[in-house]
Amino acid sequence: MSTVAVLRNSTAGRGRQKDGIGAALRALAEAGHVVKTLDATTREEAADACRRAVADGVDALVVVGGDGTVHLGLQAVAGTSVGLGVVPAGTGNDFARALGIPLDLAAAGRTIARALDEGRRTIVDLARITSGPTAEPGRAGVPGGTWWFGAVLAAGFDALVNERANAMRWPKGRRRYDLAVLAELISMDPRHYRITLDDTVLEQPACLVAVGNTPSYGGGLRMCPDADPTDGLLDVIVADPVSRLTLIRLYPSVFRGAHVRHPAVHSYRTRSVTLESLPRPATARRRPRDGADVIVGYADGERIGPLPLTVTAVPAALHVLA
């Protein structure tokens, strides 16, 4: 019999998964495990509750929700032997898809229960972010500037889309990202970066930069299609400045991961990468809405803060109940 702490996002999946969530949690209780629900009303409280549960010695932490809820759980269990169970009740569920976790909630609950009964774990890598001196405190991160993520970090046009999409209340699901993409195209302006890989330093303008531990984000956008969370490496995708028309044509191909075949898109593999923003040349067009050179990083759909950020692959950092 195991003691399982459960963090539940009641708004995940627009609140339409109540029956499935109930079935998933019943599967754990019926298998004889002690289920303790974590009480929290804010993300900060939820992150603290997860850390306390792990510190108190629970056998597993189960997160019920989408990638943002998974992100909260990762901050507590990363680098420990405490198993993470995922009941994918969100709209995107990219991390769960990457690990082959059932998207049927009751089936996900039964999978977690069986893994606990059999002592089975799937051990995967995570990406660790270390902030620069100007980074904002992360809502789910450790005070002082360290965060973990499981899927993809966005730090370019993709991050601007994420920021806009997260602020939108309509439409829901993938359509929200589609609309945010179109809105950002109107004011698209490449930013300038210094990207330090293991053995290469790039200084260039780019319209998109992403760092992947797993392939997709945003509900199926396979930005880093070859990313493997068991290879000890990060996949870095950098897209040169392109026209709006080219970007529009490229966008549908991201769902298949085919964009990496475009000559403007470059793929790298590295153990660590540091992303820094550089001042744009005086001749560069300024974004009319802010006029700033700030580039913000998003990981697992959660706002981390402005560059510089260093991302490091940490092998075998997570034990997944799958």
PDB file of C-alpha atoms in Angstrom:
ATOM      1  CA  MET A   1       0.000   0.000   0.000  1.00  0.00           C
ATOM      2  CA  SER A   2       1.362   3.411  -1.008  1.00  0.00           C
ATOM      3  CA  THR A   3       0.560   6.922   0.150  1.00  0.00           C
ATOM      4  CA  VAL A   4      -0.300   9.117  -2.818  1.00  0.00           C
ATOM      5  CA  ALA A   5      -0.608  12.908  -2.747  1.00  0.00           C
ATOM      6  CA  VAL A   6      -2.942  14.250  -5.429  1.00  0.00           C
ATOM      7  CA  LEU A   7      -2.801  17.742  -6.898  1.00  0.00           C
ATOM      8  CA  ARG A   8      -5.947  18.419  -8.878  1.00  0.00           C
ATOM      9  CA  ASN A   9      -6.602  21.334 -11.205  1.00  0.00           C
ATOM     10  CA  SER A  10     -10.385  21.592 -11.193  1.00  0.00           C
ATOM     11  CA  THR A  11     -10.374  23.955 -14.199  1.00  0.00           C
ATOM     12  CA  ALA A  12      -8.251  21.722 -16.437  1.00  0.00           C
ATOM     13  CA  GLY A  13      -9.873  20.723 -19.692  1.00  0.00           C
ATOM     14  CA  ARG A  14     -12.409  23.529 -19.135  1.00  0.00           C
ATOM     15  CA  GLY A  15     -13.920  21.543 -16.259  1.00  0.00           C
ATOM     16  CA  ARG A  16     -15.490  18.932 -18.538  1.00  0.00           C
ATOM     17  CA  GLN A  17     -13.572  15.950 -17.203  1.00  0.00           C
ATOM     18  CA  LYS A  18     -15.134  15.555 -13.764  1.00  0.00           C
ATOM     19  CA  ASP A  19     -16.390  12.013 -14.309  1.00  0.00           C
ATOM     20  CA  GLY A  20     -13.077  10.869 -15.738  1.00  0.00           C
ATOM     21  CA  ILE A  21     -11.107  12.481 -12.939  1.00  0.00           C
ATOM     22  CA  GLY A  22     -13.317  10.793 -10.364  1.00  0.00           C
ATOM     23  CA  ALA A  23     -12.793   7.420 -12.063  1.00  0.00           C
ATOM     24  CA  ALA A  24      -9.031   7.918 -12.114  1.00  0.00           C
ATOM     25  CA  LEU A  25      -8.874   8.676  -8.412  1.00  0.00           C
ATOM     26  CA  ARG A  26     -11.204   5.779  -7.567  1.00  0.00           C
ATOM     27  CA  ALA A  27      -8.822   3.457  -9.392  1.00  0.00           C
ATOM     28  CA  LEU A  28      -6.090   4.453  -6.960  1.00  0.00           C
ATOM     29  CA  ALA A  29      -8.287   4.064  -3.870  1.00  0.00           C
ATOM     30  CA  GLU A  30      -9.741   0.744  -5.017  1.00  0.00           C
ATOM     31  CA  ALA A  31      -6.206  -0.591  -5.469  1.00  0.00           C
ATOM     32  CA  GLY A  32      -5.703   0.015  -1.744  1.00  0.00           C
ATOM     33  CA  HIS A  33      -3.555   3.125  -1.912  1.00  0.00           C
ATOM     34  CA  VAL A  34      -4.018   5.964   0.560  1.00  0.00           C
ATOM     35  CA  VAL A  35      -5.029   9.069  -1.399  1.00  0.00           C
ATOM     36  CA  LYS A  36      -4.397  12.481   0.127  1.00  0.00           C
ATOM     37  CA  THR A  37      -5.745  15.486  -1.760  1.00  0.00           C
ATOM     38  CA  LEU A  38      -3.587  18.591  -1.575  1.00  0.00           C
ATOM     39  CA  ASP A  39      -5.456  21.757  -0.659  1.00  0.00           C
ATOM     40  CA  ALA A  40      -4.490  24.881  -2.584  1.00  0.00           C
ATOM     41  CA  THR A  41      -6.288  27.870  -4.062  1.00  0.00           C
ATOM     42  CA  THR A  42      -3.390  29.453  -5.959  1.00  0.00           C
ATOM     43  CA  ARG A  43      -0.504  28.142  -8.047  1.00  0.00           C
ATOM     44  CA  GLU A  44       1.961  29.239  -5.389  1.00  0.00           C
ATOM     45  CA  GLU A  45       0.037  27.335  -2.721  1.00  0.00           C
ATOM     46  CA  ALA A  46      -0.146  24.303  -4.996  1.00  0.00           C
ATOM     47  CA  ALA A  47       3.615  24.344  -5.589  1.00  0.00           C
ATOM     48  CA  ASP A  48       4.269  24.631  -1.844  1.00  0.00           C
ATOM     49  CA  ALA A  49       1.806  21.824  -1.073  1.00  0.00           C
ATOM     50  CA  CYS A  50       3.565  19.518  -3.547  1.00  0.00           C
ATOM     51  CA  ARG A  51       6.961  20.234  -2.014  1.00  0.00           C
ATOM     52  CA  ARG A  52       5.664  19.644   1.508  1.00  0.00           C
ATOM     53  CA  ALA A  53       4.083  16.354   0.483  1.00  0.00           C
ATOM     54  CA  VAL A  54       7.359  15.128  -1.018  1.00  0.00           C
ATOM     55  CA  ALA A  55       9.312  16.305   2.027  1.00  0.00           C
ATOM     56  CA  ASP A  56       6.831  14.459   4.279  1.00  0.00           C
ATOM     57  CA  GLY A  57       7.629  11.202   2.524  1.00  0.00           C
ATOM     58  CA  VAL A  58       4.740  10.367   0.194  1.00  0.00           C
ATOM     59  CA  ASP A  59       5.386   7.478  -2.165  1.00  0.00           C
ATOM     60  CA  ALA A  60       3.979   9.266  -5.187  1.00  0.00           C
ATOM     61  CA  LEU A  61       2.657  12.594  -6.371  1.00  0.00           C
ATOM     62  CA  VAL A  62      -0.220  12.433  -8.833  1.00  0.00           C
ATOM     63  CA  VAL A  63      -1.072  15.544 -10.816  1.00  0.00           C
ATOM     64  CA  VAL A  64      -4.488  15.864 -12.422  1.00  0.00           C
ATOM     65  CA  GLY A  65      -4.562  18.479 -15.149  1.00  0.00           C
ATOM     66  CA  GLY A  66      -2.678  19.696 -18.188  1.00  0.00           C
ATOM     67  CA  ASP A  67       0.937  20.572 -18.843  1.00  0.00           C
ATOM     68  CA  GLY A  68       0.823  23.520 -16.456  1.00  0.00           C
ATOM     69  CA  THR A  69      -0.222  21.252 -13.590  1.00  0.00           C
ATOM     70  CA  VAL A  70       2.476  18.750 -14.548  1.00  0.00           C
ATOM     71  CA  HIS A  71       4.950  21.650 -14.448  1.00  0.00           C
ATOM     72  CA  LEU A  72       3.967  22.374 -10.852  1.00  0.00           C
ATOM     73  CA  GLY A  73       4.487  18.755  -9.877  1.00  0.00           C
ATOM     74  CA  LEU A  74       7.890  18.595 -11.543  1.00  0.00           C
ATOM     75  CA  GLN A  75       9.238  21.326  -9.257  1.00  0.00           C
ATOM     76  CA  ALA A  76       8.617  19.036  -6.284  1.00  0.00           C
ATOM     77  CA  VAL A  77       9.691  15.610  -7.556  1.00  0.00           C
ATOM     78  CA  ALA A  78      12.558  16.428  -9.954  1.00  0.00           C
ATOM     79  CA  GLY A  79      15.773  14.812  -8.834  1.00  0.00           C
ATOM     80  CA  THR A  80      14.038  12.617  -6.235  1.00  0.00           C
ATOM     81  CA  SER A  81      12.889   9.011  -6.261  1.00  0.00           C
ATOM     82  CA  VAL A  82       9.256   9.996  -5.670  1.00  0.00           C
ATOM     83  CA  GLY A  83       7.145   8.786  -8.575  1.00  0.00           C
ATOM     84  CA  LEU A  84       5.050  11.217 -10.596  1.00  0.00           C
ATOM     85  CA  GLY A  85       1.679  10.064 -11.872  1.00  0.00           C
ATOM     86  CA  VAL A  86      -0.088  12.069 -14.566  1.00  0.00           C
ATOM     87  CA  VAL A  87      -3.826  12.098 -15.166  1.00  0.00           C
ATOM     88  CA  PRO A  88      -3.968  14.194 -18.351  1.00  0.00           C
ATOM     89  CA  ALA A  89      -7.087  16.286 -17.881  1.00  0.00           C
ATOM     90  CA  GLY A  90      -5.884  19.388 -19.742  1.00  0.00           C
ATOM     91  CA  THR A  91      -6.419  20.630 -23.268  1.00  0.00           C
ATOM     92  CA  GLY A  92      -2.918  19.988 -24.622  1.00  0.00           C
ATOM     93  CA  ASN A  93      -1.394  17.182 -22.538  1.00  0.00           C
ATOM     94  CA  ASP A  94       1.836  17.246 -24.564  1.00  0.00           C
ATOM     95  CA  PHE A  95       3.997  15.767 -21.814  1.00  0.00           C
ATOM     96  CA  ALA A  96       1.608  12.863 -21.283  1.00  0.00           C
ATOM     97  CA  ARG A  97       1.473  12.176 -25.021  1.00  0.00           C
ATOM     98  CA  ALA A  98       5.260  12.117 -25.234  1.00  0.00           C
ATOM     99  CA  LEU A  99       5.469   9.437 -22.536  1.00  0.00           C
ATOM    100  CA  GLY A 100       2.618   7.313 -23.862  1.00  0.00           C
ATOM    101  CA  ILE A 101       0.365   7.976 -20.866  1.00  0.00           C
ATOM    102  CA  PRO A 102      -3.274   7.089 -21.669  1.00  0.00           C
ATOM    103  CA  LEU A 103      -5.386  10.128 -22.440  1.00  0.00           C
ATOM    104  CA  ASP A 104      -8.445   8.328 -21.099  1.00  0.00           C
ATOM    105  CA  LEU A 105      -8.489   9.474 -17.486  1.00  0.00           C
ATOM    106  CA  ALA A 106      -9.767   6.273 -15.938  1.00  0.00           C
ATOM    107  CA  ALA A 107      -7.132   4.313 -17.875  1.00  0.00           C
ATOM    108  CA  ALA A 108      -4.469   6.755 -16.670  1.00  0.00           C
ATOM    109  CA  GLY A 109      -5.560   6.156 -13.078  1.00  0.00           C
ATOM    110  CA  ARG A 110      -5.394   2.386 -13.542  1.00  0.00           C
ATOM    111  CA  THR A 111      -1.933   2.733 -15.107  1.00  0.00           C
ATOM    112  CA  ILE A 112      -0.680   4.652 -12.074  1.00  0.00           C
ATOM    113  CA  ALA A 113      -2.212   2.092  -9.688  1.00  0.00           C
ATOM    114  CA  ARG A 114      -0.570  -0.811 -11.531  1.00  0.00           C
ATOM    115  CA  ALA A 115       2.788   0.958 -11.609  1.00  0.00           C
ATOM    116  CA  LEU A 116       2.598   1.456  -7.835  1.00  0.00           C
ATOM    117  CA  ASP A 117       1.567  -2.159  -7.244  1.00  0.00           C
ATOM    118  CA  GLU A 118       4.359  -3.518  -9.433  1.00  0.00           C
ATOM    119  CA  GLY A 119       7.026  -1.019  -8.402  1.00  0.00           C
ATOM    120  CA  ARG A 120       7.369  -0.001 -12.046  1.00  0.00           C
ATOM    121  CA  ARG A 121       8.858   3.348 -13.049  1.00  0.00           C
ATOM    122  CA  THR A 122       9.670   4.964 -16.378  1.00  0.00           C
ATOM    123  CA  ILE A 123      12.799   7.033 -15.821  1.00  0.00           C
ATOM    124  CA  VAL A 124      13.243  10.068 -18.075  1.00  0.00           C
ATOM    125  CA  ASP A 125      15.312  13.222 -18.380  1.00  0.00           C
ATOM    126  CA  LEU A 126      14.202  16.692 -17.420  1.00  0.00           C
ATOM    127  CA  ALA A 127      15.466  20.122 -18.392  1.00  0.00           C
ATOM    128  CA  ARG A 128      16.662  22.453 -15.639  1.00  0.00           C
ATOM    129  CA  ILE A 129      16.497  26.215 -16.108  1.00  0.00           C
ATOM    130  CA  THR A 130      18.816  28.572 -14.288  1.00  0.00           C
ATOM    131  CA  SER A 131      17.890  32.222 -14.511  1.00  0.00           C
ATOM    132  CA  GLY A 132      20.092  35.181 -15.198  1.00  0.00           C
ATOM    133  CA  PRO A 133      20.279  38.175 -12.877  1.00  0.00           C
ATOM    134  CA  THR A 134      17.238  39.860 -14.446  1.00  0.00           C
ATOM    135  CA  ALA A 135      14.891  36.886 -14.488  1.00  0.00           C
ATOM    136  CA  GLU A 136      11.588  37.138 -12.713  1.00  0.00           C
ATOM    137  CA  PRO A 137      10.719  34.816  -9.824  1.00  0.00           C
ATOM    138  CA  GLY A 138       8.961  31.797 -11.330  1.00  0.00           C
ATOM    139  CA  ARG A 139       5.522  30.976 -10.042  1.00  0.00           C
ATOM    140  CA  ALA A 140       6.421  27.300  -9.857  1.00  0.00           C
ATOM    141  CA  GLY A 141      10.161  27.632  -9.503  1.00  0.00           C
ATOM    142  CA  VAL A 142      12.502  27.589  -6.573  1.00  0.00           C
ATOM    143  CA  PRO A 143      13.066  31.098  -5.173  1.00  0.00           C
ATOM    144  CA  GLY A 144      16.369  32.302  -6.542  1.00  0.00           C
ATOM    145  CA  GLY A 145      15.808  31.175 -10.074  1.00  0.00           C
ATOM    146  CA  THR A 146      15.808  27.420 -10.763  1.00  0.00           C
ATOM    147  CA  TRP A 147      12.993  25.638 -12.576  1.00  0.00           C
ATOM    148  CA  TRP A 148      12.405  22.273 -14.201  1.00  0.00           C
ATOM    149  CA  PHE A 149      10.431  21.521 -17.332  1.00  0.00           C
ATOM    150  CA  GLY A 150       9.446  18.373 -19.138  1.00  0.00           C
ATOM    151  CA  ALA A 151       8.335  19.450 -22.604  1.00  0.00           C
ATOM    152  CA  VAL A 152       9.512  22.577 -24.468  1.00  0.00           C
ATOM    153  CA  LEU A 153      10.850  26.022 -23.608  1.00  0.00           C
ATOM    154  CA  ALA A 154       9.824  28.758 -26.041  1.00  0.00           C
ATOM    155  CA  ALA A 155      11.843  31.971 -26.337  1.00  0.00           C
ATOM    156  CA  GLY A 156      10.865  33.768 -29.516  1.00  0.00           C
ATOM    157  CA  PHE A 157       7.793  34.197 -31.686  1.00  0.00           C
ATOM    158  CA  ASP A 158       6.497  31.025 -30.048  1.00  0.00           C
ATOM    159  CA  ALA A 159       6.805  32.592 -26.588  1.00  0.00           C
ATOM    160  CA  LEU A 160       5.015  35.740 -27.748  1.00  0.00           C
ATOM    161  CA  VAL A 161       2.209  33.522 -29.056  1.00  0.00           C
ATOM    162  CA  ASN A 162       2.118  31.700 -25.735  1.00  0.00           C
ATOM    163  CA  GLU A 163       1.958  34.942 -23.797  1.00  0.00           C
ATOM    164  CA  ARG A 164      -0.888  36.205 -25.932  1.00  0.00           C
ATOM    165  CA  ALA A 165      -2.739  32.866 -25.900  1.00  0.00           C
ATOM    166  CA  ASN A 166      -2.539  32.573 -22.114  1.00  0.00           C
ATOM    167  CA  ALA A 167      -4.113  36.020 -21.774  1.00  0.00           C
ATOM    168  CA  MET A 168      -7.033  35.099 -24.043  1.00  0.00           C
ATOM    169  CA  ARG A 169     -10.317  33.753 -22.713  1.00  0.00           C
ATOM    170  CA  TRP A 170     -11.728  32.863 -26.119  1.00  0.00           C
ATOM    171  CA  PRO A 171     -11.571  30.715 -28.132  1.00  0.00           C
ATOM    172  CA  LYS A 172     -10.638  27.558 -26.215  1.00  0.00           C
ATOM    173  CA  GLY A 173      -8.148  24.814 -26.979  1.00  0.00           C
ATOM    174  CA  ARG A 174      -5.998  24.761 -30.086  1.00  0.00           C
ATOM    175  CA  ARG A 175      -8.008  27.509 -31.811  1.00  0.00           C
ATOM    176  CA  ARG A 176      -6.749  29.919 -29.197  1.00  0.00           C
ATOM    177  CA  TYR A 177      -3.146  29.280 -30.277  1.00  0.00           C
ATOM    178  CA  ASP A 178      -4.099  29.596 -33.931  1.00  0.00           C
ATOM    179  CA  LEU A 179      -5.640  33.006 -33.299  1.00  0.00           C
ATOM    180  CA  ALA A 180      -2.672  34.107 -31.179  1.00  0.00           C
ATOM    181  CA  VAL A 181      -0.337  33.149 -34.031  1.00  0.00           C
ATOM    182  CA  LEU A 182      -2.266  35.330 -36.470  1.00  0.00           C
ATOM    183  CA  ALA A 183      -2.335  38.239 -34.027  1.00  0.00           C
ATOM    184  CA  GLU A 184       1.429  38.070 -33.440  1.00  0.00           C
ATOM    185  CA  LEU A 185       2.111  37.952 -37.178  1.00  0.00           C
ATOM    186  CA  ILE A 186       0.763  41.474 -37.485  1.00  0.00           C
ATOM    187  CA  SER A 187       3.591  42.905 -35.346  1.00  0.00           C
ATOM    188  CA  MET A 188       6.242  40.289 -36.074  1.00  0.00           C
ATOM    189  CA  ASP A 189       9.784  41.573 -35.639  1.00  0.00           C
ATOM    190  CA  PRO A 190      12.827  39.268 -35.286  1.00  0.00           C
ATOM    191  CA  ARG A 191      14.859  39.535 -32.093  1.00  0.00           C
ATOM    192  CA  HIS A 192      18.619  39.205 -31.753  1.00  0.00           C
ATOM    193  CA  TYR A 193      20.176  36.391 -29.723  1.00  0.00           C
ATOM    194  CA  ARG A 194      23.382  34.948 -28.437  1.00  0.00           C
ATOM    195  CA  ILE A 195      22.847  31.181 -28.226  1.00  0.00           C
ATOM    196  CA  THR A 196      25.630  29.289 -26.490  1.00  0.00           C
ATOM    197  CA  LEU A 197      25.584  25.546 -27.136  1.00  0.00           C
ATOM    198  CA  ASP A 198      28.100  22.995 -25.838  1.00  0.00           C
ATOM    199  CA  ASP A 199      30.626  23.732 -28.568  1.00  0.00           C
ATOM    200  CA  THR A 200      29.095  26.542 -30.618  1.00  0.00           C
ATOM    201  CA  VAL A 201      28.147  30.176 -30.068  1.00  0.00           C
ATOM    202  CA  LEU A 202      25.554  31.701 -32.384  1.00  0.00           C
ATOM    203  CA  GLU A 203      24.900  35.440 -32.580  1.00  0.00           C
ATOM    204  CA  GLN A 204      22.050  36.113 -34.933  1.00  0.00           C
ATOM    205  CA  PRO A 205      18.570  37.446 -35.427  1.00  0.00           C
ATOM    206  CA  ALA A 206      15.857  34.818 -35.201  1.00  0.00           C
ATOM    207  CA  CYS A 207      12.100  34.744 -35.311  1.00  0.00           C
ATOM    208  CA  LEU A 208      11.818  31.589 -33.239  1.00  0.00           C
ATOM    209  CA  VAL A 209      13.918  29.735 -30.655  1.00  0.00           C
ATOM    210  CA  ALA A 210      12.781  26.613 -28.812  1.00  0.00           C
ATOM    211  CA  VAL A 211      14.479  24.108 -26.514  1.00  0.00           C
ATOM    212  CA  GLY A 212      12.903  20.668 -26.267  1.00  0.00           C
ATOM    213  CA  ASN A 213      13.141  17.776 -23.841  1.00  0.00           C
ATOM    214  CA  THR A 214      10.126  16.182 -25.544  1.00  0.00           C
ATOM    215  CA  PRO A 215       8.763  16.948 -29.018  1.00  0.00           C
ATOM    216  CA  SER A 216       5.626  19.056 -28.666  1.00  0.00           C
ATOM    217  CA  TYR A 217       3.855  21.928 -26.962  1.00  0.00           C
ATOM    218  CA  GLY A 218       0.701  23.964 -27.481  1.00  0.00           C
ATOM    219  CA  GLY A 219      -1.512  20.919 -27.931  1.00  0.00           C
ATOM    220  CA  GLY A 220       0.401  19.042 -30.597  1.00  0.00           C
ATOM    221  CA  LEU A 221       2.837  21.510 -32.163  1.00  0.00           C
ATOM    222  CA  ARG A 222       5.837  19.246 -32.784  1.00  0.00           C
ATOM    223  CA  MET A 223       8.388  22.025 -32.582  1.00  0.00           C
ATOM    224  CA  CYS A 224      11.243  19.680 -31.609  1.00  0.00           C
ATOM    225  CA  PRO A 225      10.086  16.533 -33.406  1.00  0.00           C
ATOM    226  CA  ASP A 226      13.193  14.450 -32.684  1.00  0.00           C
ATOM    227  CA  ALA A 227      13.520  15.326 -29.001  1.00  0.00           C
ATOM    228  CA  ASP A 228      13.974  12.211 -26.859  1.00  0.00           C
ATOM    229  CA  PRO A 229      13.596  12.452 -23.070  1.00  0.00           C
ATOM    230  CA  THR A 230      15.950   9.525 -22.537  1.00  0.00           C
ATOM    231  CA  ASP A 231      19.016  10.613 -24.554  1.00  0.00           C
ATOM    232  CA  GLY A 232      20.548  13.094 -22.088  1.00  0.00           C
ATOM    233  CA  LEU A 233      20.357  15.882 -24.667  1.00  0.00           C
ATOM    234  CA  LEU A 234      18.241  18.916 -25.503  1.00  0.00           C
ATOM    235  CA  ASP A 235      16.982  19.663 -28.985  1.00  0.00           C
ATOM    236  CA  VAL A 236      17.317  23.339 -29.933  1.00  0.00           C
ATOM    237  CA  ILE A 237      15.370  24.744 -32.878  1.00  0.00           C
ATOM    238  CA  VAL A 238      16.304  28.148 -34.316  1.00  0.00           C
ATOM    239  CA  ALA A 239      14.433  29.755 -37.195  1.00  0.00           C
ATOM    240  CA  ASP A 240      16.019  32.547 -39.215  1.00  0.00           C
ATOM    241  CA  PRO A 241      13.960  35.673 -39.889  1.00  0.00           C
ATOM    242  CA  VAL A 242      11.412  34.877 -42.584  1.00  0.00           C
ATOM    243  CA  SER A 243       8.517  36.721 -44.169  1.00  0.00           C
ATOM    244  CA  ARG A 244       5.035  36.588 -42.712  1.00  0.00           C
ATOM    245  CA  LEU A 245       3.895  34.563 -45.700  1.00  0.00           C
ATOM    246  CA  THR A 246       6.637  31.995 -45.159  1.00  0.00           C
ATOM    247  CA  LEU A 247       5.808  31.720 -41.472  1.00  0.00           C
ATOM    248  CA  ILE A 248       2.125  31.239 -42.279  1.00  0.00           C
ATOM    249  CA  ARG A 249       3.019  28.484 -44.723  1.00  0.00           C
ATOM    250  CA  LEU A 250       5.346  26.839 -42.222  1.00  0.00           C
ATOM    251  CA  TYR A 251       2.878  26.825 -39.337  1.00  0.00           C
ATOM    252  CA  PRO A 252       0.734  23.838 -40.425  1.00  0.00           C
ATOM    253  CA  SER A 253       3.870  21.761 -40.977  1.00  0.00           C
ATOM    254  CA  VAL A 254       4.796  22.131 -37.294  1.00  0.00           C
ATOM    255  CA  PHE A 255       1.979  19.742 -36.361  1.00  0.00           C
ATOM    256  CA  ARG A 256       3.843  17.068 -38.362  1.00  0.00           C
ATOM    257  CA  GLY A 257       7.333  18.204 -37.384  1.00  0.00           C
ATOM    258  CA  ALA A 258       8.050  18.804 -41.076  1.00  0.00           C
ATOM    259  CA  HIS A 259       9.143  22.427 -40.554  1.00  0.00           C
ATOM    260  CA  VAL A 260      12.671  21.236 -39.672  1.00  0.00           C
ATOM    261  CA  ARG A 261      13.214  20.449 -43.362  1.00  0.00           C
ATOM    262  CA  HIS A 262      12.859  24.127 -44.312  1.00  0.00           C
ATOM    263  CA  PRO A 263      16.232  25.795 -45.055  1.00  0.00           C
ATOM    264  CA  ALA A 264      15.520  28.617 -42.589  1.00  0.00           C
ATOM    265  CA  VAL A 265      15.041  26.199 -39.687  1.00  0.00           C
ATOM    266  CA  HIS A 266      18.128  24.833 -37.918  1.00  0.00           C
ATOM    267  CA  SER A 267      18.309  21.975 -35.406  1.00  0.00           C
ATOM    268  CA  TYR A 268      20.987  21.422 -32.771  1.00  0.00           C
ATOM    269  CA  ARG A 269      21.562  18.915 -30.002  1.00  0.00           C
ATOM    270  CA  THR A 270      23.336  19.927 -26.852  1.00  0.00           C
ATOM    271  CA  ARG A 271      23.653  19.123 -23.166  1.00  0.00           C
ATOM    272  CA  SER A 272      23.297  22.774 -22.207  1.00  0.00           C
ATOM    273  CA  VAL A 273      22.228  25.986 -23.891  1.00  0.00           C
ATOM    274  CA  THR A 274      22.289  29.598 -22.724  1.00  0.00           C
ATOM    275  CA  LEU A 275      19.884  32.017 -24.381  1.00  0.00           C
ATOM    276  CA  GLU A 276      20.668  35.726 -24.213  1.00  0.00           C
ATOM    277  CA  SER A 277      19.008  38.675 -25.876  1.00  0.00           C
ATOM    278  CA  LEU A 278      21.174  41.182 -27.743  1.00  0.00           C
ATOM    279  CA  PRO A 279      20.308  44.776 -28.621  1.00  0.00           C
ATOM    280  CA  ARG A 280      18.854  45.099 -32.075  1.00  0.00           C
ATOM    281  CA  PRO A 281      20.726  47.221 -34.607  1.00  0.00           C
ATOM    282  CA  ALA A 282      19.618  50.821 -34.802  1.00  0.00           C
ATOM    283  CA  THR A 283      18.153  50.094 -38.224  1.00  0.00           C
ATOM    284  CA  ALA A 284      15.887  47.324 -36.913  1.00  0.00           C
ATOM    285  CA  ARG A 285      12.192  48.074 -36.794  1.00  0.00           C
ATOM    286  CA  ARG A 286      10.856  48.413 -33.276  1.00  0.00           C
ATOM    287  CA  ARG A 287       7.759  46.628 -32.051  1.00  0.00           C
ATOM    288  CA  PRO A 288       5.149  49.384 -31.908  1.00  0.00           C
ATOM    289  CA  ARG A 289       3.416  48.087 -28.805  1.00  0.00           C
ATOM    290  CA  ASP A 290       6.385  47.982 -26.436  1.00  0.00           C
ATOM    291  CA  GLY A 291       9.586  49.186 -28.094  1.00  0.00           C
ATOM    292  CA  ALA A 292      11.636  46.871 -25.882  1.00  0.00           C
ATOM    293  CA  ASP A 293      14.158  44.120 -26.567  1.00  0.00           C
ATOM    294  CA  VAL A 294      12.892  41.906 -23.763  1.00  0.00           C
ATOM    295  CA  ILE A 295      12.572  38.247 -24.717  1.00  0.00           C
ATOM    296  CA  VAL A 296      10.539  36.117 -22.344  1.00  0.00           C
ATOM    297  CA  GLY A 297      10.911  32.372 -21.877  1.00  0.00           C
ATOM    298  CA  TYR A 298       7.942  30.024 -21.462  1.00  0.00           C
ATOM    299  CA  ALA A 299       8.368  26.399 -20.376  1.00  0.00           C
ATOM    300  CA  ASP A 300       5.544  23.838 -20.381  1.00  0.00           C
ATOM    301  CA  GLY A 301       3.317  26.794 -21.223  1.00  0.00           C
ATOM    302  CA  GLU A 302       4.300  28.598 -18.008  1.00  0.00           C
ATOM    303  CA  ARG A 303       5.937  32.006 -17.948  1.00  0.00           C
ATOM    304  CA  ILE A 304       9.468  31.751 -16.578  1.00  0.00           C
ATOM    305  CA  GLY A 305      10.782  35.276 -17.182  1.00  0.00           C
ATOM    306  CA  PRO A 306      13.124  37.240 -19.420  1.00  0.00           C
ATOM    307  CA  LEU A 307      16.430  36.065 -20.837  1.00  0.00           C
ATOM    308  CA  PRO A 308      19.198  35.267 -20.070  1.00  0.00           C
ATOM    309  CA  LEU A 309      18.260  31.687 -19.230  1.00  0.00           C
ATOM    310  CA  THR A 310      20.460  28.606 -19.153  1.00  0.00           C
ATOM    311  CA  VAL A 311      18.874  25.226 -19.826  1.00  0.00           C
ATOM    312  CA  THR A 312      20.642  21.978 -18.947  1.00  0.00           C
ATOM    313  CA  ALA A 313      19.590  18.411 -19.666  1.00  0.00           C
ATOM    314  CA  VAL A 314      19.535  16.343 -16.470  1.00  0.00           C
ATOM    315  CA  PRO A 315      19.479  12.621 -17.247  1.00  0.00           C
ATOM    316  CA  ALA A 316      17.162  10.307 -15.289  1.00  0.00           C
ATOM    317  CA  ALA A 317      15.777  13.201 -13.219  1.00  0.00           C
ATOM    318  CA  LEU A 318      12.167  11.980 -13.154  1.00  0.00           C
ATOM    319  CA  HIS A 319      10.471   8.723 -12.163  1.00  0.00           C
ATOM    320  CA  VAL A 320       7.124   8.485 -13.958  1.00  0.00           C
ATOM    321  CA  LEU A 321       4.388   6.055 -12.932  1.00  0.00           C
ATOM    322  CA  ALA A 322       3.641   4.848 -16.451  1.00  0.00           C
TER     323      ALA A 322
END
